[in-house]
Coordinates of C-alpha atoms and ligand atoms in Angstrom, one line a residue:
M1 CA 104.4 106.8 73.6
L2 CA 106.1 106.9 76.6
L3 CA 104.9 109.9 77.8
Q4 CA 101.4 111.3 77.5
K5 CA 99.8 114.2 78.7
S6 CA 96.3 115.1 80.3
I7 CA 95.2 111.2 80.9
S8 CA 92.3 109.9 83.0
L9 CA 93.5 108.0 86.2
Q10 CA 90.3 106.5 86.2
A11 CA 91.6 102.9 85.3
Y12 CA 94.8 103.4 87.7
N13 CA 93.3 103.4 91.1
T14 CA 90.5 100.6 92.4
F15 CA 88.0 103.5 93.9
G16 CA 87.7 104.1 90.1
I17 CA 87.9 107.8 90.8
D18 CA 87.9 110.0 87.5
V19 CA 90.8 112.4 88.3
E20 CA 93.0 113.5 85.8
A21 CA 97.0 113.6 85.7
N22 CA 99.1 116.6 84.0
Y23 CA 101.3 114.3 82.7
F24 CA 101.8 110.2 82.6
A25 CA 104.7 107.8 82.2
N26 CA 104.4 103.9 82.1
I27 CA 108.1 103.1 83.3
T28 CA 109.4 99.5 82.0
S29 CA 113.2 100.1 82.9
I30 CA 115.3 102.4 85.0
H31 CA 117.1 103.7 82.1
Q32 CA 113.7 105.1 80.7
L33 CA 112.7 106.5 84.6
R34 CA 116.3 108.5 84.6
Q35 CA 115.3 109.3 81.0
I36 CA 111.8 111.0 82.7
I37 CA 112.8 112.4 85.8
F38 CA 115.9 114.3 84.2
K39 CA 113.6 116.2 81.3
E40 CA 113.9 119.8 81.6
E41 CA 109.8 120.4 81.6
L42 CA 109.8 117.4 84.3
K43 CA 112.4 117.7 86.9
D44 CA 110.8 120.4 88.8
I45 CA 106.8 118.7 88.9
P46 CA 105.3 117.2 91.5
K47 CA 105.8 113.1 90.9
L48 CA 103.0 110.1 92.1
I49 CA 104.9 106.8 92.0
L50 CA 101.8 104.4 91.1
G51 CA 101.6 100.6 91.3
G52 CA 98.3 99.0 91.2
G53 CA 96.7 101.8 92.5
S54 CA 94.8 99.8 95.2
N55 CA 95.5 101.7 98.6
I56 CA 95.0 105.5 97.2
L57 CA 92.3 107.8 96.9
F58 CA 92.6 110.9 94.9
T59 CA 90.6 114.0 95.9
G60 CA 91.5 115.8 93.2
N61 CA 93.6 116.1 89.7
F62 CA 97.1 115.2 90.3
E63 CA 99.3 118.2 88.9
G64 CA 102.7 116.5 87.8
I65 CA 103.4 113.3 86.4
V66 CA 102.1 109.9 87.3
L67 CA 104.7 107.1 87.3
L68 CA 103.5 103.7 86.7
N69 CA 105.6 101.0 87.5
A70 CA 105.3 98.2 84.7
M71 CA 108.7 96.9 85.2
K72 CA 108.1 93.4 84.9
G73 CA 110.2 89.9 86.0
I74 CA 110.5 87.1 88.6
T75 CA 113.9 85.9 89.1
L76 CA 115.2 82.9 91.1
I77 CA 118.4 84.0 92.7
R78 CA 119.7 81.8 94.8
E79 CA 118.4 78.1 96.0
T80 CA 119.1 75.7 98.8
P81 CA 117.6 72.6 100.0
Q82 CA 115.3 74.7 102.4
E83 CA 114.4 77.8 100.6
V84 CA 114.4 79.9 97.6
W85 CA 115.5 83.8 96.8
L86 CA 113.3 85.5 94.2
Q87 CA 114.4 88.7 92.7
V88 CA 110.7 90.3 91.8
A89 CA 110.2 93.5 89.6
G90 CA 108.2 95.9 91.6
G91 CA 105.5 96.5 88.4
E92 CA 104.5 92.3 88.9
V93 CA 101.0 92.0 90.3
W94 CA 101.2 90.9 93.9
H95 CA 98.6 87.9 93.6
D96 CA 100.3 86.8 90.3
L97 CA 103.6 86.3 92.5
V98 CA 101.5 84.5 94.9
Q99 CA 100.1 81.8 92.3
Y100 CA 103.9 81.4 90.9
C101 CA 104.9 80.5 94.3
V102 CA 101.9 78.8 95.3
Q103 CA 102.0 76.1 91.7
K104 CA 106.0 75.9 92.5
N105 CA 105.0 74.9 96.3
W106 CA 107.3 77.6 97.8
G107 CA 105.7 78.8 101.1
G108 CA 105.2 82.1 103.0
I109 CA 103.0 84.4 100.8
E110 CA 100.1 81.8 100.4
N111 CA 97.9 84.1 103.3
L112 CA 98.5 87.2 101.2
S113 CA 96.6 85.7 98.3
L114 CA 94.4 87.7 96.2
I115 CA 95.5 91.3 98.3
P116 CA 95.3 93.8 95.6
G117 CA 98.3 95.8 94.3
S118 CA 101.7 95.6 93.0
V119 CA 104.9 94.3 94.4
G120 CA 106.5 97.2 94.5
A121 CA 104.2 98.9 96.6
A122 CA 104.0 95.8 99.0
P123 CA 106.6 96.9 101.3
I124 CA 105.9 100.4 101.6
Q125 CA 102.6 99.6 103.8
N126 CA 104.2 96.1 105.0
I127 CA 100.8 94.4 103.3
G128 CA 99.5 91.9 105.5
A129 CA 96.6 89.5 105.9
Y130 CA 95.6 86.0 108.1
G131 CA 98.5 86.4 110.6
V132 CA 101.3 87.1 108.0
E133 CA 103.0 90.1 106.9
L134 CA 105.5 90.8 103.9
K135 CA 108.0 91.4 106.2
D136 CA 108.1 87.8 107.1
V137 CA 109.8 86.6 104.1
F138 CA 111.2 90.2 102.8
I139 CA 115.0 90.2 102.2
S140 CA 115.9 93.5 100.8
L141 CA 114.7 96.0 98.1
D142 CA 116.2 98.1 95.5
A143 CA 115.3 101.5 94.7
L144 CA 115.8 104.8 92.8
H145 CA 116.0 108.0 94.5
L146 CA 113.9 110.5 92.5
P147 CA 115.7 113.8 93.1
T148 CA 118.8 112.7 92.2
G149 CA 118.5 109.3 90.3
Q150 CA 120.7 107.3 92.6
L151 CA 120.1 103.4 93.1
R152 CA 119.9 102.4 96.9
T153 CA 119.4 99.0 98.4
F154 CA 117.4 99.0 101.5
S155 CA 117.9 96.0 104.0
K156 CA 114.9 94.8 106.0
E157 CA 116.2 97.0 109.0
E158 CA 116.4 100.0 107.0
C159 CA 112.9 99.5 106.0
Q160 CA 112.0 99.9 109.3
F161 CA 108.8 97.5 108.7
D162 CA 105.7 97.9 111.2
Y163 CA 101.9 97.4 110.9
R164 CA 100.8 98.9 108.0
N165 CA 104.0 100.8 108.0
S166 CA 107.6 101.6 106.6
I167 CA 110.5 104.4 106.6
F168 CA 108.7 104.5 102.8
K169 CA 105.2 105.8 104.5
Q170 CA 107.0 108.3 106.9
S171 CA 110.2 110.1 106.4
L172 CA 111.0 108.5 102.8
K173 CA 107.6 109.2 101.9
G174 CA 107.6 109.9 97.9
Q175 CA 111.1 109.9 97.5
Y176 CA 112.1 106.2 96.3
F177 CA 110.5 104.4 93.0
I178 CA 111.1 100.6 94.5
Y179 CA 111.8 98.6 91.4
S180 CA 112.6 95.3 92.9
V181 CA 112.0 93.4 95.8
C182 CA 114.1 89.9 97.4
L183 CA 111.7 87.6 99.0
C184 CA 112.8 84.1 100.7
L185 CA 110.2 81.4 100.4
Q186 CA 110.4 78.0 102.1
K187 CA 110.6 74.4 99.9
Q188 CA 109.3 72.9 103.6
P189 CA 106.1 75.1 103.9
V190 CA 105.1 76.2 107.2
F191 CA 101.3 76.0 107.4
N192 CA 99.7 79.7 109.8
T193 CA 96.4 78.8 110.1
N194 CA 95.9 80.3 113.3
Y195 CA 93.6 82.8 112.0
G196 CA 89.9 83.0 112.5
A197 CA 88.1 81.6 109.6
I198 CA 91.2 79.6 108.0
Q199 CA 90.5 76.4 110.2
Q200 CA 87.1 76.4 109.6
T201 CA 87.6 77.0 105.8
L202 CA 90.4 74.6 105.5
A203 CA 88.9 72.1 107.1
Q204 CA 85.5 71.9 104.3
L205 CA 87.8 71.9 102.0
E206 CA 89.8 68.8 103.3
Q207 CA 86.8 67.2 103.9
A208 CA 85.8 67.7 99.9
G209 CA 89.1 66.0 99.2
K210 CA 91.9 68.4 99.0
E211 CA 94.7 67.4 100.8
R212 CA 96.7 70.2 103.2
S213 CA 99.2 72.1 101.0
I214 CA 100.1 75.8 100.0
A215 CA 97.6 75.6 97.3
T216 CA 94.7 74.6 99.3
L217 CA 95.7 76.9 102.4
S218 CA 95.9 79.7 99.2
E219 CA 92.2 78.5 98.1
A220 CA 91.0 79.0 101.2
I221 CA 92.3 82.7 102.0
C222 CA 90.6 83.2 98.3
Q223 CA 87.4 81.8 99.6
I224 CA 87.5 83.8 103.0
R225 CA 88.8 86.9 101.2
S226 CA 85.9 87.0 98.4
Q227 CA 83.0 86.2 101.0
K228 CA 84.0 89.2 102.9
L229 CA 85.5 92.1 101.1
P230 CA 84.2 93.6 97.6
D231 CA 85.8 93.0 94.0
P232 CA 87.3 96.4 93.1
K233 CA 86.5 95.7 89.5
V234 CA 82.8 95.1 90.6
I235 CA 82.3 97.9 93.6
G236 CA 85.4 100.2 93.5
N237 CA 87.2 100.1 96.9
S238 CA 90.7 100.1 98.2
G239 CA 90.5 97.3 101.0
S240 CA 90.6 98.5 104.4
F241 CA 90.4 102.4 105.0
F242 CA 91.7 102.8 108.3
K243 CA 94.0 100.9 110.4
N244 CA 93.3 99.1 113.1
P245 CA 93.9 101.2 116.4
E246 CA 96.9 100.2 119.0
V247 CA 95.1 101.8 122.4
P248 CA 95.5 101.9 126.1
R249 CA 94.0 99.0 128.2
S250 CA 91.7 101.4 129.9
I251 CA 90.2 102.2 126.8
L252 CA 89.5 98.8 126.3
E253 CA 88.1 98.4 130.1
A254 CA 85.8 101.2 129.3
I255 CA 84.8 99.7 126.2
Q256 CA 84.1 96.2 127.9
K257 CA 81.7 97.9 130.2
N258 CA 78.8 98.0 127.5
Y259 CA 80.1 95.5 125.5
P260 CA 82.0 92.7 127.2
K261 CA 82.5 90.9 124.1
V262 CA 84.8 93.3 122.0
P263 CA 87.2 91.5 120.0
N264 CA 90.9 92.7 120.6
Y265 CA 94.4 91.3 120.2
P266 CA 97.4 91.5 122.5
L267 CA 100.2 93.5 121.6
K268 CA 104.1 93.8 122.8
D269 CA 103.4 96.5 125.4
P270 CA 101.0 94.5 128.0
N271 CA 99.6 97.9 128.4
K272 CA 98.0 98.3 125.2
V273 CA 95.5 96.4 122.6
K274 CA 94.8 96.6 119.0
L275 CA 91.0 97.0 118.2
P276 CA 89.1 96.0 115.0
A277 CA 88.3 99.5 113.2
A278 CA 85.5 97.5 111.6
W279 CA 83.8 96.6 114.8
L280 CA 84.2 100.4 116.1
I281 CA 82.7 101.6 112.8
E282 CA 79.7 98.6 113.0
K283 CA 79.1 99.8 116.5
C284 CA 78.8 103.4 115.4
G285 CA 75.9 102.3 112.7
W286 CA 77.8 102.9 110.1
K287 CA 78.0 99.0 108.5
G288 CA 76.5 98.9 104.9
K289 CA 75.1 102.7 105.0
V290 CA 74.9 104.3 101.7
I291 CA 75.6 108.0 101.5
G292 CA 74.9 109.4 98.1
N293 CA 77.4 107.2 95.8
T294 CA 79.6 106.2 98.9
G295 CA 78.9 104.3 101.8
T296 CA 80.7 101.3 103.6
Y297 CA 80.6 97.9 102.2
H298 CA 77.5 95.3 104.0
K299 CA 80.0 92.8 105.1
Q300 CA 82.9 94.4 106.2
A301 CA 82.6 98.4 107.7
L302 CA 86.1 99.0 107.5
V303 CA 86.0 99.4 103.7
L304 CA 84.8 102.1 102.1
V305 CA 83.1 101.6 98.6
N306 CA 82.3 103.6 95.3
H307 CA 78.8 102.6 94.4
G308 CA 79.4 104.6 91.0
N309 CA 80.4 107.8 89.9
A310 CA 81.7 109.0 93.7
T311 CA 83.9 111.6 93.6
G312 CA 87.5 111.2 96.0
K313 CA 86.3 114.6 98.2
E314 CA 83.0 112.6 98.8
I315 CA 84.6 109.4 100.0
Y316 CA 87.2 111.5 102.0
N317 CA 84.0 113.3 103.7
L318 CA 82.1 110.3 104.5
S319 CA 86.0 109.2 105.8
E320 CA 86.1 112.2 108.2
T321 CA 82.5 111.7 109.4
I322 CA 83.4 108.2 110.4
L323 CA 86.4 109.5 112.3
Q324 CA 84.7 111.8 114.2
S325 CA 81.7 109.5 115.1
V326 CA 84.1 106.8 116.7
K327 CA 86.3 109.5 118.3
K328 CA 82.9 110.9 119.9
Q329 CA 81.5 107.5 120.8
F330 CA 84.5 105.7 121.9
D331 CA 87.3 108.7 122.2
I332 CA 89.3 106.7 119.6
E333 CA 91.2 108.4 117.1
L334 CA 91.1 106.5 113.8
E335 CA 93.9 106.7 111.6
R336 CA 93.5 106.4 107.8
E337 CA 95.8 103.6 106.0
V338 CA 94.6 104.6 102.5
N339 CA 97.1 107.5 101.0
V340 CA 95.1 110.4 100.4
I341 CA 96.2 112.4 97.4
G342 CA 94.9 116.2 97.0
M343 CA 94.0 117.0 100.8
N344 CA 97.3 117.4 102.4
Ligands
EPU1 N1 84.1 93.0 112.2 C1 83.2 93.8 112.7 N2 82.2 94.3 111.8 C2 83.0 93.9 110.5 C3 83.9 93.4 110.0 C4 84.4 92.8 111.1 O1 82.7 93.8 114.2 O2 81.8 94.8 109.5 C5 84.8 92.4 113.6 C6 85.3 90.9 113.2 O3 83.9 90.0 113.9 C7 86.4 90.5 113.8 C8 87.3 91.7 113.8 O4 86.4 92.7 113.1 O5 86.1 89.8 115.2 C9 88.3 91.7 112.5 O6 87.6 91.6 111.4 P1 88.5 91.0 110.1 O7 89.2 89.3 110.4 O8 87.7 90.8 109.0 O9 89.6 91.9 109.8 P2 90.2 93.4 110.0 O10 90.6 93.8 111.3 O11 88.9 94.0 109.7 C10 92.1 93.2 108.8 C11 93.3 94.0 107.6 C12 92.9 93.1 106.3 C13 93.3 91.9 106.5 C14 92.2 91.0 107.6 C15 92.9 89.8 107.7 C16 93.7 96.2 108.9 C17 93.4 97.7 108.8 N3 93.1 95.1 108.2 O12 91.3 93.6 108.5 O13 93.6 94.2 105.3 O14 92.8 91.0 105.2 O15 92.8 92.0 108.8 O16 93.9 89.7 108.2 O17 94.7 95.8 109.1 C18 93.8 95.8 103.9 O18 94.7 96.2 104.7 O19 93.5 96.5 103.4 C19 93.0 94.6 104.5 C20 92.0 94.2 103.6

C-alpha cells in the first residue's frame, strides 16, 4: 500500500529512536510523489523527506507525512576515454553506489566508502571523508519542489556546497525532494591517500600482496572506518554529531598554551583554523561516557550513541550538555551536524 498511517520510524533512523509519523509513503516514482503531495488531506501538512535516516535525530513523533525516497537506478549517461557520468536515483544506498564504481574501477568516491545513507541525501550535507567531498565528483541534481510539484535541475554552483553544507540545509531546507544525482567518475584513478591513517593501512594491505587500486583503497577506508566508528546496526548512532568548528587563530593559540599538540587544520582564510570537535569533546572528559541510555562512543568522542531504548530527547540533552561544556572550557560554540526534528 502506498500510503500508511501511524507508522513507527524506528527502522528508518540509524539512532533507532522509536517515534511515530502520522503518515508514511514509500516513494518509487515522481508520478507517485505528485499524487501524494497533492492529495487533499496531505497537501497542507508538514512533510519530511527521508533517505537512509543516518543524519537525523527525532525528539518526538512527527506530526505530518514522511516521504521515503525509494527511487532506484544507476545509468551511464556519458563516457569518454577519461571519464564516465552516472545518473543515480536518490533512493540508491550510497555505499552500494561506491561498490558499483569500485567494481568497475571508476575512481572518485572510494574514499567515501561505508558512509551510511542514501544518494539523494548526499548533496544535502555534501558528505565527506578522508580528504574527499561529494562536491569533488558532483555535476548536477534533479529535484521536485514539494510546495508546487515543479521539477528543477541544480548545477554545482547552485547547490552552494561548503563543509557539510549546501543550499538544501539553508534557504531551501526541506523544500526539494532530490530524486536524481549526476556524478563524474575517473577511468584513470587518482589515489587520494593523504589523510592520516590511509597510508599506513594501505601499506599493510600492500604488504599482504594487494596491488594499489581503487578496490584496495576502498578496502583500506572500510577497515579504518569500521575500527573507529560504531556500526549503526549494532549501536544506534548517526556518525559525527557535531561539525568540526572553524575558529579564529587566537583561540587556537590560547588552547596551545595548555595543549601544544592540539590537532588543527589550515583554512583558506589564514586567520582561521579548523579544530577537531572530537578532540575538544574528549578533553572535556566525555569520551566513552555512558549517561543513562546514551553516551559518546568509546573510540570516537564525536559520535553520540543509543545504548538501547534512548529517547531522542535524552540524546539531544546530552548533546546540549556537551555543547555547554566545550563552550565553558574552550570558548568554542559547537554546531550540530545532525538534523534535529522536533526541537526547533
Ligand atoms: N580525535 C580525538 N578524540 C577522538 C577522536 C578523534 O582527539 O575521540 C582526534 C584525532 O586524533 C584526530 C582528530 O581528532 O587528530 C580528527 O579525528 P578523525 O580523523 O577521526 O576525524 P573527525 O574530524 O572526528 C571527520 C568527519 C568524519 C569523517 C572523518 C574522516 C566531521 C564532522 N566528521 O571526523 O565524518 O569520517 O573526519 O575524514 O567532519 C560524519 O560526518 O558523520 C563523519 C563520520
